[in-house]
Amino acid sequence: MKKNEKIILWIVDVLLFVLIIYPIFQGGLIGGYDPGFHMGRIQSLANNIASGHFPNPIGFEYLNKLGYGVGFFYGNFFIYPFAMLHLLGLSVYHSYIAYIMFFVGMSIFSINLVMQKLFQNSWATIVSAPLYLTSYYVIEVIYLRAAAGELAAFAIIPWVLLSIFKLVQGKTKYWIPLAVSLGLLLVTHILSFLITVATIIIIVLLNIPTVFRKKVILWSLLKSALLFLGLTCVFLLPFLQQYSAQKFVSTSVDGNGNYLILVYSVWMKNHIFDIEQFNSMNGTLLLVLLVGSLLYYLIKNKGFNFKNKLVWQSYVVIFLYASLIVSPDLLQFAVKSFKPLIMLQVITRVNVIILPLLVFVAANALGEILSSLKLSKYAIVPVGLALLAVLTVMVPIKNNLQEVRSREQVIPKYSISMGEYEPRDFMTYNLKNNSQVTPKFLAKKQGYSIEKNNHHEVQIKVDTPNDRTVLLPRLFYKGYQVTTKYAGNTLKSEAESKNGLVSTTLPPDFKSGTITVKYQTTTLGKIGWAVSLVTGSITLLIIFKRPIVKILKNGLLKKQS
């Protein structure tokens, strides 16, 4: 990239960053759909760290201090820096704003660098971030839905796509970036991770002849999969263990048991094909660019003879996913054929893949056209980007600000969003008791007094137990240990589960005593930590070995000379 092109890129990126974040300071995050959930994650993690309870994926303060195991299912990896900012004195609200600003900046950086590596076209790189970040969907993710995990996914997914496209092209050194970026995506936003894995499978299938002809590509894919598993064991093993321990509240169905992914699509006018669904998601401009770029490639290549496989394979994935968005009938067929699809809750989530691929093909086409122009491109680009900025302010940003302001409210602390990761048995039990189940409620009902309840433990005193099975003031997750002391005896055991709460069965000779509940990392969790630490150390050694060896060799050569 030439010096003047770098200057233009920097100016475009800075102005774009300001454009995207300015609604924050216009009240864009007040009363949004999910900010309380993510602020609670920051606050809870900060409190755990401050109390010296690490690692602990359970948020003590949630659900009236019954504890909520959100960290088992929604990775905290990228939350730690912002929890530390909060501990240093920044308010939880401003820590959350810092999180949003950081990932807006990272999304700009990621799409720029990936575009340059994929296409080696400076003008494609310059226009890529404005197309990426001014999508209606991205603006909605930041403000209306406040889906912070999905925003972070937009910063990571371009790296996954870069890595898999390079790998199937025979650039085998990308096996490590693929594993690392997939690992980061897993601990950031699981639904985006699942969509991305499906995309990787599709891309590999589209390149089956090449993959099996060049065994080194297949071997690199296998190495990447193994490295991914090793790096993510610290999260993946507890995640699987918790899901196998009990059933959790499903956010894939409504109160009547209907699949939400289908419910949200029934309002569309034409159930066979309704392009407005895609148009309203990304905006008319991106839809025009998608179609226009395809026509450009067809004319340039005189048909479907695409020289760059990445381009036509991107279109295949885009049209495959977009067809599920614009056709409820096709979506219904897809759900019948592959029921796990309902986990997405709403099919528009596949835009986390559609959007970066759309930017790849559209920005590259624009870049090639601009590169063929002479001085006129220096006038065309500023005017085009200015029009895009005005359009973004007048439509998605304005609409999102109006929507958020219309439901302005105090952001609730420790919101559990739609109830994900809450034990289903507890939800049923809580509803039966008019949503009044708290530590105080349990103490009264079970006939004990609570002596201590903090991040480390809950301790109760039982004088005359009402029942031999005691419900204790903690939601049940694997890892809780119960210590029962009575009449000079001390019994330690793993927690039992009843009504979605930690419980324990009192010994036959128990008359009075104390019961203490503590969370400890499970054996499987400890194995996960060990495997991930070893794998991470080996990965760092592989990454830095060559540069270090090169430096040492150069040093020896200089000494000898």
XYZ file of C-alpha atoms in Angstrom:
561
model
C 0.000 0.000 0.000
C 1.375 3.383 -1.023
C 1.889 6.182 1.488
C -0.979 8.340 0.208
C -3.305 5.307 0.279
C -2.325 4.602 3.880
C -3.148 8.204 4.810
C -6.565 7.907 3.150
C -7.168 4.595 4.953
C -6.337 6.143 8.321
C -8.608 9.140 7.711
C -11.495 6.897 6.583
C -11.092 4.572 9.568
C -10.954 7.372 12.154
C -14.010 9.127 10.713
C -15.863 5.815 10.509
C -15.034 5.033 14.145
C -16.413 8.407 15.240
C -19.542 7.907 13.112
C -20.315 4.511 14.635
C -19.731 5.398 18.285
C -21.269 8.875 18.437
C -24.813 7.492 19.104
C -23.459 6.132 22.406
C -23.158 9.703 23.626
C -26.642 10.529 22.298
C -28.272 7.997 24.621
C -27.907 5.058 22.279
C -27.356 2.519 25.058
C -30.145 3.652 27.368
C -32.767 0.969 27.705
C -31.327 -1.239 24.994
C -32.374 -4.873 24.815
C -29.410 -6.492 26.522
C -26.973 -3.963 28.063
C -27.931 -4.923 31.621
C -26.969 -8.519 30.907
C -23.479 -7.636 29.700
C -22.905 -4.959 32.338
C -23.863 -7.562 34.918
C -21.216 -9.893 33.475
C -18.572 -7.170 33.846
C -19.725 -6.252 37.363
C -20.001 -9.852 38.537
C -16.584 -10.821 37.197
C -15.036 -7.730 38.794
C -16.643 -8.615 42.139
C -15.366 -12.184 41.916
C -11.836 -10.953 41.222
C -12.030 -8.366 44.026
C -13.136 -11.034 46.482
C -10.228 -13.276 45.463
C -12.495 -15.938 44.038
C -10.813 -16.960 40.769
C -11.517 -18.760 38.571
C -15.248 -18.739 39.187
C -17.705 -18.720 36.286
C -20.666 -18.256 38.661
C -21.998 -14.733 39.231
C -22.813 -14.596 42.952
C -25.055 -11.511 42.817
C -27.518 -12.818 40.235
C -31.040 -13.994 41.166
C -30.981 -12.470 44.645
C -27.567 -13.993 45.371
C -28.532 -17.539 44.455
C -25.705 -17.428 41.897
C -25.900 -17.743 38.113
C -23.442 -19.839 36.102
C -23.329 -17.558 33.081
C -19.547 -17.971 32.776
C -19.880 -21.676 31.985
C -21.730 -20.883 28.773
C -20.767 -17.332 27.812
C -16.982 -17.059 27.854
C -15.406 -14.356 30.030
C -12.111 -14.164 28.111
C -12.740 -10.722 26.590
C -14.625 -9.477 29.660
C -11.587 -9.593 31.960
C -9.896 -6.378 30.699
C -13.101 -4.395 31.180
C -13.756 -5.960 34.581
C -10.260 -4.760 35.534
C -11.116 -1.251 34.274
C -14.130 -1.325 36.566
C -11.959 -2.420 39.487
C -9.638 0.520 38.743
C -12.536 2.926 39.255
C -14.370 3.193 35.942
C -18.127 2.778 36.312
C -19.654 -0.425 34.987
C -21.584 1.609 32.400
C -18.433 3.284 31.093
C -16.570 -0.030 31.195
C -19.297 -1.410 28.940
C -18.929 1.593 26.625
C -15.175 0.921 26.508
C -15.977 -2.671 25.496
C -18.218 -1.469 22.642
C -15.666 1.084 21.440
C -12.843 -1.460 21.544
C -14.677 -3.985 19.394
C -15.875 -1.351 16.941
C -12.209 -0.437 16.497
C -11.185 -4.090 16.244
C -13.861 -4.753 13.608
C -12.462 -1.922 11.492
C -8.912 -3.205 11.934
C -9.861 -6.821 11.196
C -11.795 -6.229 7.991
C -9.043 -3.900 6.714
C -6.208 -6.317 7.337
C -8.098 -9.364 6.069
C -9.173 -7.576 2.861
C -5.588 -6.560 2.164
C -4.284 -10.074 2.738
C -6.972 -11.694 0.600
C -6.993 -9.330 -2.387
C -3.863 -7.137 -2.189
C -5.926 -4.168 -3.384
C -5.527 -0.919 -1.454
C -8.777 0.621 -2.654
C -10.727 -2.510 -1.771
C -9.241 -2.219 1.715
C -10.148 1.472 1.968
C -13.850 0.900 1.208
C -14.175 -2.371 3.171
C -14.667 -1.001 6.706
C -17.353 1.580 5.749
C -19.341 -1.173 4.022
C -18.833 -3.521 6.984
C -19.659 -1.192 9.869
C -22.516 0.812 8.337
C -24.643 -2.261 7.699
C -28.047 -1.825 9.335
C -27.502 -5.143 11.084
C -24.277 -4.005 12.785
C -25.860 -0.755 14.000
C -28.764 -2.756 15.425
C -26.372 -5.209 17.097
C -24.604 -2.347 18.877
C -27.567 -0.223 19.913
C -31.047 -1.719 19.598
C -30.150 -5.268 20.627
C -26.960 -4.372 22.517
C -25.648 -7.810 21.536
C -22.098 -7.289 22.749
C -21.024 -10.882 22.083
C -22.163 -10.686 18.476
C -20.314 -7.378 18.027
C -17.108 -9.056 19.204
C -17.801 -11.884 16.747
C -17.762 -9.350 13.886
C -14.160 -8.550 14.864
C -13.087 -12.213 14.905
C -14.952 -13.878 12.021
C -12.959 -12.138 9.232
C -9.839 -13.852 10.628
C -11.552 -17.237 10.561
C -12.615 -16.693 6.947
C -9.139 -15.498 5.969
C -7.587 -18.590 7.537
C -9.933 -21.161 5.978
C -9.763 -19.574 2.501
C -5.969 -19.476 2.672
C -5.816 -23.067 3.903
C -7.919 -24.486 1.065
C -5.711 -22.520 -1.329
C -2.719 -24.447 -0.016
C -1.296 -21.795 2.362
C -0.842 -24.315 5.172
C 0.780 -21.897 7.627
C -2.752 -20.647 8.407
C -3.630 -23.728 10.445
C -2.637 -21.940 13.666
C -4.579 -18.692 12.951
C -7.655 -20.789 12.102
C -7.509 -22.656 15.422
C -6.800 -19.522 17.482
C -9.503 -17.371 15.849
C -12.071 -20.176 16.169
C -11.117 -20.593 19.821
C -11.566 -16.872 20.479
C -14.934 -17.001 18.736
C -16.076 -19.942 20.876
C -15.374 -18.077 24.121
C -17.009 -14.929 22.759
C -20.313 -15.922 21.145
C -21.334 -19.560 20.795
C -24.117 -19.068 18.240
C -21.770 -17.167 15.917
C -19.238 -19.943 16.466
C -21.733 -22.616 15.381
C -22.675 -20.651 12.243
C -18.989 -20.179 11.426
C -18.192 -23.869 11.864
C -21.029 -24.683 9.451
C -19.481 -22.207 6.999
C -16.063 -23.842 7.304
C -17.626 -27.215 6.515
C -19.320 -25.747 3.427
C -16.078 -24.147 2.197
C -14.141 -27.386 2.716
C -16.836 -29.316 0.811
C -16.599 -26.806 -2.045
C -12.869 -27.547 -2.172
C -12.999 -31.327 -1.674
C -10.999 -32.191 -4.830
C -8.167 -29.856 -3.832
C -8.218 -30.924 -0.184
C -7.889 -34.633 -0.988
C -5.454 -34.105 -3.844
C -3.107 -32.142 -1.602
C -2.843 -34.182 1.577
C -0.916 -31.365 3.263
C -4.135 -29.287 3.295
C -6.102 -32.109 4.912
C -3.335 -32.595 7.470
C -3.322 -28.852 8.230
C -7.087 -28.899 8.795
C -6.714 -31.824 11.186
C -3.875 -30.087 13.043
C -6.000 -26.958 13.312
C -8.921 -28.946 14.747
C -6.675 -30.597 17.336
C -5.065 -27.288 18.284
C -8.507 -25.688 18.642
C -9.653 -28.479 20.963
C -6.488 -28.195 23.028
C -6.687 -24.419 23.386
C -10.384 -24.391 24.285
C -10.469 -27.316 26.732
C -10.524 -24.824 29.603
C -13.933 -23.621 28.393
C -15.218 -26.562 26.377
C -14.955 -29.301 29.028
C -16.877 -27.432 31.794
C -19.388 -26.258 29.170
C -20.155 -29.840 28.115
C -20.117 -31.062 31.713
C -22.691 -28.499 32.837
C -24.982 -29.219 29.895
C -24.875 -32.936 30.649
C -25.657 -32.367 34.344
C -29.182 -30.935 33.954
C -31.622 -29.270 31.575
C -31.566 -25.506 31.174
C -34.181 -22.989 30.098
C -34.574 -23.154 26.328
C -34.603 -19.843 24.471
C -35.338 -21.622 21.197
C -39.061 -21.941 21.903
C -41.817 -19.588 23.020
C -44.256 -20.173 25.882
C -46.354 -22.442 23.685
C -43.427 -24.592 22.595
C -43.185 -23.096 19.088
C -39.762 -22.726 17.520
C -38.869 -19.028 17.685
C -36.800 -19.272 14.517
C -40.055 -20.032 12.672
C -42.281 -17.738 14.748
C -40.163 -14.703 13.847
C -40.498 -15.439 10.120
C -44.276 -15.941 9.833
C -45.066 -12.222 9.530
C -43.348 -12.034 6.137
C -45.766 -11.299 3.284
C -44.483 -13.882 0.822
C -43.489 -17.172 2.406
C -41.788 -18.407 -0.749
C -39.529 -15.420 -1.366
C -39.463 -12.004 0.321
C -36.315 -10.028 -0.516
C -37.361 -7.221 1.827
C -36.191 -9.289 4.794
C -32.618 -9.228 3.482
C -32.911 -5.635 2.299
C -34.100 -4.374 5.694
C -31.292 -6.249 7.420
C -28.336 -4.742 5.543
C -29.802 -1.834 3.579
C -30.541 -1.244 -0.097
C -27.004 -0.113 -0.857
C -25.395 -3.393 0.208
C -28.057 -5.367 -1.651
C -27.331 -3.355 -4.808
C -23.598 -3.856 -4.318
C -24.095 -7.597 -3.884
C -25.985 -7.886 -7.164
C -23.810 -5.299 -8.915
C -20.560 -6.996 -7.922
C -21.844 -10.330 -9.229
C -22.683 -8.724 -12.590
C -19.229 -7.111 -12.620
C -17.477 -10.454 -12.129
C -19.660 -12.164 -14.745
C -18.849 -9.479 -17.327
C -15.177 -9.388 -16.407
C -14.763 -13.183 -16.545
C -17.136 -13.581 -19.513
C -19.387 -15.915 -17.561
C -18.983 -18.093 -14.519
C -15.286 -18.687 -15.116
C -14.150 -17.134 -11.833
C -10.371 -17.017 -11.576
C -10.505 -16.439 -7.824
C -12.265 -19.353 -6.098
C -12.786 -17.229 -3.010
C -15.196 -14.982 -4.918
C -17.572 -17.616 -6.277
C -17.438 -19.645 -3.077
C -18.369 -16.539 -1.102
C -21.404 -16.069 -3.338
C -22.422 -19.706 -2.796
C -22.377 -19.295 0.996
C -24.125 -15.906 0.838
C -26.959 -17.186 -1.339
C -27.294 -20.373 0.705
C -27.710 -18.501 3.983
C -29.692 -15.620 2.460
C -32.224 -18.103 1.038
C -33.102 -19.125 4.610
C -33.691 -15.475 5.490
C -35.916 -14.558 2.542
C -37.950 -17.787 2.368
C -39.893 -18.972 5.437
C -40.958 -22.073 3.498
C -37.351 -23.019 2.854
C -36.462 -22.249 6.484
C -39.243 -24.539 7.686
C -37.906 -27.303 5.448
C -34.375 -26.702 6.767
C -35.571 -26.936 10.383
C -37.367 -30.222 9.645
C -34.215 -31.586 7.994
C -31.804 -30.289 10.658
C -33.520 -29.553 13.970
C -30.423 -28.080 15.757
C -30.982 -25.022 13.535
C -33.591 -23.865 16.082
C -30.771 -22.972 18.501
C -30.130 -19.810 16.468
C -33.503 -18.484 17.777
C -33.754 -16.151 14.779
C -32.347 -16.951 11.328
C -31.036 -13.422 10.718
C -28.081 -14.335 12.954
C -26.459 -15.929 9.891
C -25.658 -12.363 8.831
C -22.494 -12.648 10.933
C -21.185 -14.676 7.974
C -23.161 -13.103 5.120
C -21.906 -9.599 5.903
C -18.118 -10.202 5.861
C -18.431 -12.346 2.720
C -20.596 -9.672 1.079
C -17.926 -7.084 1.915
C -15.212 -9.342 0.467
C -16.861 -9.604 -2.956
C -18.355 -6.091 -3.124
C -15.309 -4.214 -1.792
C -12.987 -6.177 -4.080
C -15.140 -5.331 -7.131
C -15.205 -1.660 -6.123
C -11.462 -1.763 -5.474
C -10.728 -3.159 -8.923
C -12.914 -0.509 -10.573
C -11.340 2.315 -8.543
C -7.819 1.045 -9.246
C -8.482 1.287 -12.989
C -9.391 4.974 -12.635
C -6.752 7.662 -12.449
C -7.068 10.876 -10.458
C -10.866 10.758 -10.527
C -10.939 8.093 -7.802
C -9.596 10.654 -5.312
C -12.811 12.611 -5.837
C -15.200 9.653 -6.215
C -14.199 7.893 -2.984
C -14.699 10.854 -0.576
C -18.059 11.711 -2.164
C -19.220 8.070 -2.057
C -18.173 7.590 1.548
C -19.777 10.898 2.560
C -23.067 9.786 1.005
C -22.777 6.453 2.820
C -22.193 8.289 6.116
C -25.276 10.473 5.582
C -27.358 7.434 4.683
C -26.149 5.628 7.804
C -27.004 8.567 10.068
C -30.392 9.175 8.465
C -31.577 5.565 8.452
C -30.085 2.890 10.764
C -28.587 5.223 13.373
C -31.647 7.505 13.527
C -34.057 4.560 13.652
C -32.074 2.801 16.374
C -31.854 5.937 18.509
C -35.616 6.433 18.237
C -36.331 2.807 19.132
C -34.014 2.841 22.147
C -35.241 6.198 23.452
C -38.862 5.088 23.161
C -38.248 2.488 25.854
C -35.860 4.463 28.025
C -35.574 2.940 31.463
C -33.173 2.259 34.293
C -30.884 -0.533 33.112
C -31.505 -3.437 35.533
C -28.529 -4.863 37.365
C -27.778 -8.547 36.940
C -30.371 -9.150 34.249
C -30.383 -12.776 33.106
C -31.584 -11.748 29.648
C -33.983 -14.414 28.319
C -33.100 -16.877 31.061
C -30.419 -18.835 29.247
C -28.282 -21.041 31.486
C -30.902 -21.049 34.259
C -31.753 -24.592 35.403
C -35.171 -25.505 34.018
C -36.221 -27.168 37.276
C -35.497 -23.974 39.181
C -37.587 -21.898 36.769
C -40.520 -24.300 37.298
C -40.068 -24.236 41.077
C -39.745 -20.460 41.117
C -42.912 -19.981 39.048
C -44.841 -22.274 41.411
C -43.775 -19.972 44.229
C -44.731 -16.736 42.421
C -41.094 -15.965 41.555
C -40.344 -15.379 45.235
C -37.565 -17.951 45.699
C -34.708 -16.147 47.462
C -32.221 -17.201 50.156
C -34.573 -15.726 52.776
C -37.545 -17.634 51.309
C -35.592 -20.907 51.358
C -34.381 -20.355 54.921
C -37.935 -19.840 56.155
C -39.378 -22.733 54.159
C -36.609 -25.184 55.065
C -36.251 -24.139 58.692
C -32.654 -22.914 58.861
C -30.823 -19.616 59.348
C -28.172 -18.215 56.993
C -24.993 -17.316 58.871
C -22.825 -16.411 55.898
C -23.491 -15.741 52.212
C -20.705 -14.309 50.055
C -18.725 -14.988 46.867
C -16.811 -17.841 48.506
C -19.498 -19.740 50.338
C -22.910 -19.925 51.886
C -23.157 -21.286 55.416
C -26.395 -22.195 57.145
C -27.285 -23.330 60.643
C -29.869 -26.065 61.039
C -31.468 -26.623 64.433
C -34.635 -28.542 63.618
C -34.671 -29.623 59.959
C -38.097 -29.699 58.273
C -36.949 -32.323 55.801
C -34.049 -34.771 55.432
C -33.318 -33.263 51.998
C -32.366 -29.625 52.452
C -32.662 -27.064 49.640
C -29.699 -24.698 49.888
C -29.494 -21.080 48.606
C -27.521 -21.720 45.411
C -28.594 -22.633 41.873
C -27.209 -26.064 41.068
C -24.134 -26.319 38.859
C -21.523 -29.041 38.818
C -18.660 -28.153 41.157
C -20.514 -27.226 44.328
C -19.255 -29.075 47.402
C -21.276 -29.502 50.600
C -19.672 -29.785 54.051
C -21.958 -30.893 56.877
C -20.777 -30.527 60.497
C -22.751 -31.949 63.395
C -22.044 -33.580 66.759
C -18.295 -33.569 66.138
C -18.650 -35.123 62.669
C -17.595 -33.552 59.357
C -18.988 -34.937 56.106
C -17.953 -33.684 52.682
C -19.789 -34.554 49.487
C -20.677 -33.309 46.036
C -23.841 -31.262 45.933
C -27.083 -32.920 44.923
C -29.762 -31.222 42.870
C -33.428 -30.703 43.650
C -35.720 -28.124 42.035
C -32.658 -26.751 40.245
C -31.065 -25.816 43.574
C -28.106 -27.242 45.439
C -29.385 -29.753 47.962
C -28.034 -32.307 50.369
C -29.469 -35.277 52.227
C -28.871 -35.105 55.963
C -27.378 -38.143 57.738
C -29.898 -40.269 59.693
C -28.406 -39.198 63.046
C -28.330 -35.458 62.191
C -30.174 -33.289 64.746
C -28.493 -29.899 64.440
C -25.369 -28.449 62.877
C -24.008 -26.315 60.034
C -23.921 -26.846 56.287
C -21.443 -25.010 54.071
C -21.603 -24.835 50.279
C -18.572 -23.843 48.187
C -17.859 -23.897 44.483
C -14.667 -25.670 43.398
C -13.407 -26.260 39.881
C -14.355 -29.811 38.926
C -11.772 -32.454 38.053
C -12.792 -32.136 34.409
C -12.383 -28.374 34.679
C -8.869 -28.778 36.105
C -7.977 -31.125 33.256
C -9.265 -28.452 30.858
C -7.015 -25.829 32.459
C -3.981 -28.122 32.263
C -4.566 -29.095 28.629
C -5.175 -25.502 27.538
C -2.101 -24.179 29.358
C 0.143 -26.849 27.843
C -1.358 -26.372 24.379
C -1.067 -22.592 24.641
C 2.587 -22.825 25.687
C 3.414 -25.148 22.788
C 1.570 -22.834 20.374
C 3.558 -19.809 21.558
C 6.760 -21.797 21.168
C 5.820 -22.693 17.578
C 4.868 -19.090 16.749
C 7.948 -17.435 18.215
C 10.512 -20.154 17.577
C 11.406 -19.080 14.042
C 11.746 -15.336 14.784
C 13.918 -16.103 17.830
C 16.104 -18.545 15.887
C 16.452 -15.991 13.085
C 17.517 -13.256 15.543
C 20.067 -15.572 17.180
C 21.530 -16.609 13.816
C 21.827 -13.002 12.696
C 23.541 -12.153 15.973
C 26.068 -14.970 15.557
C 26.809 -13.980 11.967
C 27.480 -10.379 13.019
C 29.839 -11.522 15.783
C 31.714 -13.810 13.411
C 32.088 -11.054 10.826
